Amino acid sequence: MNLPDDFVFSQSSLQDYVDCPRRFQLKYLQRQRWPAPEVDDMLEFERRMEQGEIFHHLVHQHLVGIPADVLAGRLTDPDVQRWFAAYVKNGLSDAPAKRRPESTLTVPLGDYLLLAKFDLLAVEPDGRALILDWKTGQHIPRADNLLRRLQTIVYRYVLATGGNHLNGGKPIPPERIEMIYWYADHDGATLRFPYDSAQFAADNAYLTQLVEDINTRPEFPLTDDERRCRFCVYRSLNNRGTEAGSLTDWDENAELSLDIDDLNLDLQQIAEIEF
Ligand code: SF4
């Protein structure tokens, strides 16, 4: 068995495994730290990450009751001002009134746990159950790529598996669940992913098999897709180059699962799981 008994999976760790088994091994099993930048322009990269964090925090403050005009009056960053104006205009237009910002749910996955931290859950008793995820990146990925991402798979699965305590003790039928990615930099454009029982059963089989593979495989090979290595901190450790990929390419390579909001989330989840 490769995994420690108390291992907690997240969409990020599973995505890392699917993208590159060696990255999963280095990051989560060996906890290898490696001082390399993800992209060439780290100052700009960190600025965008910070903008994303500010926006997520702002929306959270609004959802817990601070008036939008009070929050907007404190903003100085023009991008965040524009994103927040878009959020106020249409960010919640589809969400049922019972809203739970920044909710965390943990469900069993095989002998382990699977954690999801949602930007917003809006669950109507016996009505719809929406998962809203705020995105502040500059590019909207293709819907077929997003459908295959572990975030889409894990979030809907976790809510269908563990949403009963948000729903008066009754499970939430998959047919009531929808995941919506909301793009702040595109005036609140959305990509929407409904769910159903057949997909839930398929996701259960897929996730269970992933965990079994991780736990029993004798080796964790390097990915064959070397494009991924350009944005991976372990590239010099693995003799996959020393130069970080460009931030522009990062933005344009959404199909490589590069997402600045996810990186923030990844760091937060690792911190939560560790401490
Ligand atoms: S550098 Fe490439 S092969 Fe090595 S862990 Fe990163 S993605 Fe995998």
GROMACS .gro file of C-alpha atoms and ligand atoms in nm:
model
  283
    1MET     CA    1   0.000   0.000   0.000
    2ASN     CA    2   0.145   0.335  -0.107
    3LEU     CA    3  -0.089   0.565   0.081
    4PRO     CA    4  -0.076   0.650   0.452
    5ASP     CA    5  -0.393   0.548   0.639
    6ASP     CA    6  -0.501   0.906   0.700
    7PHE     CA    7  -0.461   1.028   0.341
    8VAL     CA    8  -0.726   1.278   0.230
    9PHE     CA    9  -0.778   1.317  -0.144
   10SER     CA   10  -0.882   1.639  -0.311
   11GLN     CA   11  -0.955   1.735  -0.670
   12SER     CA   12  -0.605   1.883  -0.689
   13SER     CA   13  -0.421   1.572  -0.576
   14LEU     CA   14  -0.627   1.350  -0.807
   15GLN     CA   15  -0.571   1.592  -1.096
   16ASP     CA   16  -0.198   1.581  -1.024
   17TYR     CA   17  -0.208   1.202  -1.037
   18VAL     CA   18  -0.397   1.194  -1.367
   19ASP     CA   19  -0.164   1.458  -1.515
   20CYS     CA   20   0.156   1.293  -1.393
   21PRO     CA   21   0.189   1.000  -1.151
   22ARG     CA   22   0.541   1.110  -1.057
   23ARG     CA   23   0.418   1.454  -0.958
   24PHE     CA   24   0.164   1.293  -0.726
   25GLN     CA   25   0.433   1.076  -0.571
   26LEU     CA   26   0.676   1.365  -0.520
   27LYS     CA   27   0.416   1.607  -0.387
   28TYR     CA   28   0.188   1.397  -0.171
   29LEU     CA   29   0.376   1.077  -0.084
   30GLN     CA   30   0.731   1.201  -0.055
   31ARG     CA   31   0.641   1.563   0.024
   32GLN     CA   32   0.934   1.673  -0.181
   33ARG     CA   33   0.989   2.046  -0.176
   34TRP     CA   34   1.170   2.186  -0.480
   35PRO     CA   35   1.250   2.555  -0.513
   36ALA     CA   36   1.153   2.631  -0.872
   37PRO     CA   37   0.901   2.876  -1.017
   38GLU     CA   38   0.591   2.753  -1.200
   39VAL     CA   39   0.619   3.022  -1.470
   40ASP     CA   40   0.875   3.273  -1.597
   41ASP     CA   41   0.705   3.590  -1.471
   42MET     CA   42   0.646   3.508  -1.106
   43LEU     CA   43   0.577   3.868  -1.005
   44GLU     CA   44   0.285   3.895  -1.248
   45PHE     CA   45   0.176   3.541  -1.164
   46GLU     CA   46   0.162   3.621  -0.794
   47ARG     CA   47  -0.018   3.947  -0.864
   48ARG     CA   48  -0.291   3.755  -1.047
   49MET     CA   49  -0.311   3.496  -0.773
   50GLU     CA   50  -0.352   3.773  -0.518
   51GLN     CA   51  -0.625   3.937  -0.727
   52GLY     CA   52  -0.806   3.603  -0.737
   53GLU     CA   53  -0.777   3.568  -0.361
   54ILE     CA   54  -0.909   3.921  -0.303
   55PHE     CA   55  -1.205   3.853  -0.530
   56HIS     CA   56  -1.292   3.524  -0.357
   57HIS     CA   57  -1.267   3.693  -0.018
   58LEU     CA   58  -1.483   3.982  -0.135
   59VAL     CA   59  -1.759   3.754  -0.259
   60HIS     CA   60  -1.747   3.563   0.066
   61GLN     CA   61  -1.786   3.884   0.265
   62HIS     CA   62  -2.083   3.979   0.050
   63LEU     CA   63  -2.245   3.639   0.096
   64VAL     CA   64  -2.216   3.663   0.474
   65GLY     CA   65  -2.400   3.994   0.470
   66ILE     CA   66  -2.173   4.292   0.406
   67PRO     CA   67  -2.347   4.523   0.156
   68ALA     CA   68  -2.200   4.526  -0.195
   69ASP     CA   69  -2.164   4.907  -0.203
   70VAL     CA   70  -1.960   4.903   0.119
   71LEU     CA   71  -1.729   4.639  -0.025
   72ALA     CA   72  -1.704   4.805  -0.366
   73GLY     CA   73  -1.610   5.136  -0.201
   74ARG     CA   74  -1.294   4.982  -0.057
   75LEU     CA   75  -1.161   4.848  -0.387
   76THR     CA   76  -0.865   5.004  -0.564
   77ASP     CA   77  -0.764   4.737  -0.819
   78PRO     CA   78  -0.949   4.808  -1.148
   79ASP     CA   79  -0.965   4.438  -1.246
   80VAL     CA   80  -1.115   4.339  -0.912
   81GLN     CA   81  -1.355   4.636  -0.932
   82ARG     CA   82  -1.474   4.514  -1.273
   83TRP     CA   83  -1.505   4.152  -1.156
   84PHE     CA   84  -1.700   4.252  -0.849
   85ALA     CA   85  -1.935   4.470  -1.055
   86ALA     CA   86  -2.002   4.168  -1.281
   87TYR     CA   87  -2.065   3.952  -0.972
   88VAL     CA   88  -2.310   4.204  -0.829
   89LYS     CA   89  -2.488   4.219  -1.166
   90ASN     CA   90  -2.529   3.847  -1.233
   91GLY     CA   91  -2.314   3.631  -1.006
   92LEU     CA   92  -2.605   3.507  -0.801
   93SER     CA   93  -2.883   3.537  -1.056
   94ASP     CA   94  -2.931   3.162  -1.067
   95ALA     CA   95  -2.857   3.066  -0.709
   96PRO     CA   96  -3.136   2.960  -0.472
   97ALA     CA   97  -3.164   3.184  -0.167
   98LYS     CA   98  -3.019   2.932   0.080
   99ARG     CA   99  -2.649   2.991   0.023
  100ARG     CA  100  -2.344   2.846   0.193
  101PRO     CA  101  -2.022   3.018   0.089
  102GLU     CA  102  -1.689   2.838   0.126
  103SER     CA  103  -1.836   2.511   0.245
  104THR     CA  104  -1.619   2.205   0.290
  105LEU     CA  105  -1.755   1.852   0.257
  106THR     CA  106  -1.560   1.532   0.314
  107VAL     CA  107  -1.687   1.191   0.205
  108PRO     CA  108  -1.543   0.837   0.209
  109LEU     CA  109  -1.356   0.719  -0.099
  110GLY     CA  110  -1.254   0.356  -0.064
  111ASP     CA  111  -1.061   0.334   0.262
  112TYR     CA  112  -0.976   0.703   0.245
  113LEU     CA  113  -1.147   1.042   0.242
  114LEU     CA  114  -1.223   1.284  -0.039
  115LEU     CA  115  -1.250   1.654   0.042
  116ALA     CA  116  -1.408   1.932  -0.162
  117LYS     CA  117  -1.405   2.298  -0.074
  118PHE     CA  118  -1.682   2.476  -0.261
  119ASP     CA  119  -1.684   2.850  -0.333
  120LEU     CA  120  -2.063   2.844  -0.296
  121LEU     CA  121  -2.329   2.581  -0.242
  122ALA     CA  122  -2.689   2.684  -0.288
  123VAL     CA  123  -2.929   2.407  -0.195
  124GLU     CA  124  -3.306   2.442  -0.200
  125PRO     CA  125  -3.489   2.182   0.012
  126ASP     CA  126  -3.632   1.938  -0.244
  127GLY     CA  127  -3.523   2.179  -0.517
  128ARG     CA  128  -3.204   2.251  -0.705
  129ALA     CA  129  -2.854   2.210  -0.566
  130LEU     CA  130  -2.605   2.443  -0.732
  131ILE     CA  131  -2.229   2.442  -0.700
  132LEU     CA  132  -2.085   2.779  -0.801
  133ASP     CA  133  -1.716   2.819  -0.865
  134TRP     CA  134  -1.571   3.167  -0.923
  135LYS     CA  135  -1.296   3.185  -1.183
  136THR     CA  136  -1.071   3.487  -1.232
  137GLY     CA  137  -0.839   3.355  -1.504
  138GLN     CA  138  -0.819   3.528  -1.839
  139HIS     CA  139  -0.928   3.235  -2.054
  140ILE     CA  140  -1.239   3.022  -2.056
  141PRO     CA  141  -1.147   2.658  -2.116
  142ARG     CA  142  -1.330   2.437  -2.362
  143ALA     CA  143  -1.634   2.277  -2.204
  144ASP     CA  144  -1.526   1.924  -2.302
  145ASN     CA  145  -1.191   1.977  -2.126
  146LEU     CA  146  -1.362   2.115  -1.818
  147LEU     CA  147  -1.603   1.822  -1.809
  148ARG     CA  148  -1.307   1.585  -1.775
  149ARG     CA  149  -1.133   1.788  -1.506
  150LEU     CA  150  -1.122   1.635  -1.164
  151GLN     CA  151  -1.280   1.945  -1.013
  152THR     CA  152  -1.599   1.891  -1.213
  153ILE     CA  153  -1.600   1.520  -1.136
  154VAL     CA  154  -1.513   1.548  -0.766
  155TYR     CA  155  -1.737   1.841  -0.673
  156ARG     CA  156  -2.056   1.694  -0.815
  157TYR     CA  157  -1.969   1.350  -0.676
  158VAL     CA  158  -1.896   1.481  -0.326
  159LEU     CA  159  -2.223   1.675  -0.313
  160ALA     CA  160  -2.424   1.374  -0.434
  161THR     CA  161  -2.249   1.149  -0.180
  162GLY     CA  162  -2.238   1.374   0.124
  163GLY     CA  163  -2.498   1.646   0.075
  164ASN     CA  164  -2.762   1.486   0.299
  165HIS     CA  165  -2.691   1.710   0.595
  166LEU     CA  166  -2.758   2.014   0.373
  167ASN     CA  167  -3.089   1.863   0.270
  168GLY     CA  168  -3.276   1.773   0.590
  169GLY     CA  169  -3.095   1.441   0.624
  170LYS     CA  170  -3.194   1.316   0.279
  171PRO     CA  171  -2.940   1.253   0.002
  172ILE     CA  172  -2.942   1.501  -0.285
  173PRO     CA  173  -3.038   1.316  -0.604
  174PRO     CA  174  -2.772   1.367  -0.874
  175GLU     CA  175  -3.039   1.492  -1.114
  176ARG     CA  176  -3.085   1.799  -0.892
  177ILE     CA  177  -2.716   1.890  -0.893
  178GLU     CA  178  -2.556   2.136  -1.132
  179MET     CA  179  -2.206   2.278  -1.130
  180ILE     CA  180  -2.153   2.628  -1.268
  181TYR     CA  181  -1.818   2.787  -1.343
  182TRP     CA  182  -1.856   3.163  -1.339
  183TYR     CA  183  -1.593   3.373  -1.521
  184ALA     CA  184  -1.531   3.710  -1.364
  185ASP     CA  185  -1.301   3.836  -1.638
  186HIS     CA  186  -1.570   3.763  -1.899
  187ASP     CA  187  -1.850   3.963  -1.740
  188GLY     CA  188  -1.988   3.659  -1.561
  189ALA     CA  189  -2.002   3.417  -1.855
  190THR     CA  190  -2.080   3.066  -1.733
  191LEU     CA  191  -2.012   2.704  -1.820
  192ARG     CA  192  -2.269   2.468  -1.672
  193PHE     CA  193  -2.253   2.100  -1.598
  194PRO     CA  194  -2.570   1.919  -1.489
  195TYR     CA  195  -2.544   1.578  -1.326
  196ASP     CA  196  -2.736   1.250  -1.328
  197SER     CA  197  -2.737   0.907  -1.167
  198ALA     CA  198  -2.556   0.734  -1.454
  199GLN     CA  199  -2.272   0.987  -1.435
  200PHE     CA  200  -2.262   0.955  -1.056
  201ALA     CA  201  -2.222   0.575  -1.088
  202ALA     CA  202  -1.951   0.621  -1.353
  203ASP     CA  203  -1.768   0.874  -1.133
  204ASN     CA  204  -1.786   0.641  -0.836
  205ALA     CA  205  -1.625   0.362  -1.041
  206TYR     CA  206  -1.362   0.598  -1.186
  207LEU     CA  207  -1.260   0.757  -0.854
  208THR     CA  208  -1.253   0.423  -0.672
  209GLN     CA  209  -1.032   0.279  -0.945
  210LEU     CA  210  -0.798   0.579  -0.933
  211VAL     CA  211  -0.744   0.530  -0.560
  212GLU     CA  212  -0.686   0.157  -0.609
  213ASP     CA  213  -0.430   0.231  -0.883
  214ILE     CA  214  -0.248   0.486  -0.669
  215ASN     CA  215  -0.237   0.251  -0.375
  216THR     CA  216  -0.113  -0.057  -0.554
  217ARG     CA  217   0.107   0.057  -0.841
  218PRO     CA  218   0.475  -0.037  -0.801
  219GLU     CA  219   0.605   0.275  -0.977
  220PHE     CA  220   0.499   0.632  -1.046
  221PRO     CA  221   0.621   0.712  -1.399
  222LEU     CA  222   0.693   1.055  -1.544
  223THR     CA  223   0.421   1.190  -1.770
  224ASP     CA  224   0.457   1.135  -2.145
  225ASP     CA  225   0.314   1.483  -2.207
  226GLU     CA  226   0.625   1.694  -2.161
  227ARG     CA  227   0.427   2.018  -2.208
  228ARG     CA  228   0.317   1.968  -1.848
  229CYS     CA  229   0.676   1.978  -1.726
  230ARG     CA  230   0.724   2.340  -1.835
  231PHE     CA  231   0.488   2.452  -1.558
  232CYS     CA  232   0.592   2.198  -1.297
  233VAL     CA  233   0.829   2.284  -1.014
  234TYR     CA  234   0.992   1.940  -1.034
  235ARG     CA  235   1.120   1.977  -1.392
  236SER     CA  236   1.490   2.012  -1.301
  237LEU     CA  237   1.462   1.729  -1.049
  238ASN     CA  238   1.326   1.506  -1.326
  239ASN     CA  239   1.563   1.626  -1.599
  240ARG     CA  240   1.275   1.776  -1.788
  241GLY     CA  241   1.436   2.119  -1.840
  242THR     CA  242   1.534   2.409  -1.621
  243GLU     CA  243   1.340   2.701  -1.775
  244ALA     CA  244   0.990   2.776  -1.651
  245GLY     CA  245   0.718   2.805  -1.917
  246SER     CA  246   0.585   3.150  -2.001
  247LEU     CA  247   0.291   3.298  -1.818
  248THR     CA  248   0.129   3.372  -2.155
  249ASP     CA  249   0.148   3.003  -2.249
  250TRP     CA  250   0.008   2.911  -1.908
  251ASP     CA  251  -0.294   3.128  -1.978
  252GLU     CA  252  -0.344   2.977  -2.319
  253ASN     CA  253  -0.304   2.616  -2.210
  254ALA     CA  254  -0.620   2.562  -2.017
  255GLU     CA  255  -0.637   2.210  -2.159
  256LEU     CA  256  -0.328   2.132  -1.952
  257SER     CA  257  -0.540   2.187  -1.641
  258LEU     CA  258  -0.364   2.510  -1.559
  259ASP     CA  259  -0.585   2.734  -1.356
  260ILE     CA  260  -0.473   3.010  -1.127
  261ASP     CA  261  -0.778   2.977  -0.900
  262ASP     CA  262  -0.711   2.606  -0.864
  263LEU     CA  263  -0.356   2.673  -0.759
  264ASN     CA  264  -0.484   2.897  -0.481
  265LEU     CA  265  -0.735   2.634  -0.384
  266ASP     CA  266  -0.468   2.367  -0.393
  267LEU     CA  267  -0.252   2.562  -0.148
  268GLN     CA  268  -0.547   2.624   0.083
  269GLN     CA  269  -0.654   2.261   0.078
  270ILE     CA  270  -0.304   2.133   0.143
  271ALA     CA  271  -0.287   2.368   0.441
  272GLU     CA  272  -0.625   2.248   0.568
  273ILE     CA  273  -0.538   1.885   0.530
  274GLU     CA  274  -0.200   1.923   0.694
  275PHE     CA  275  -0.295   2.133   0.992
  276SF4     S1  276   0.852   1.768  -1.426
  276SF4    FE1  277   0.715   1.656  -1.562
  276SF4     S2  278   0.755   1.440  -1.519
  276SF4    FE2  279   0.841   1.557  -1.347
  276SF4     S3  280   0.678   1.563  -1.195
  276SF4    FE3  281   0.658   1.746  -1.318
  276SF4     S4  282   0.510   1.695  -1.477
  276SF4    FE4  283   0.584   1.503  -1.390
   0.00000   0.00000   0.00000
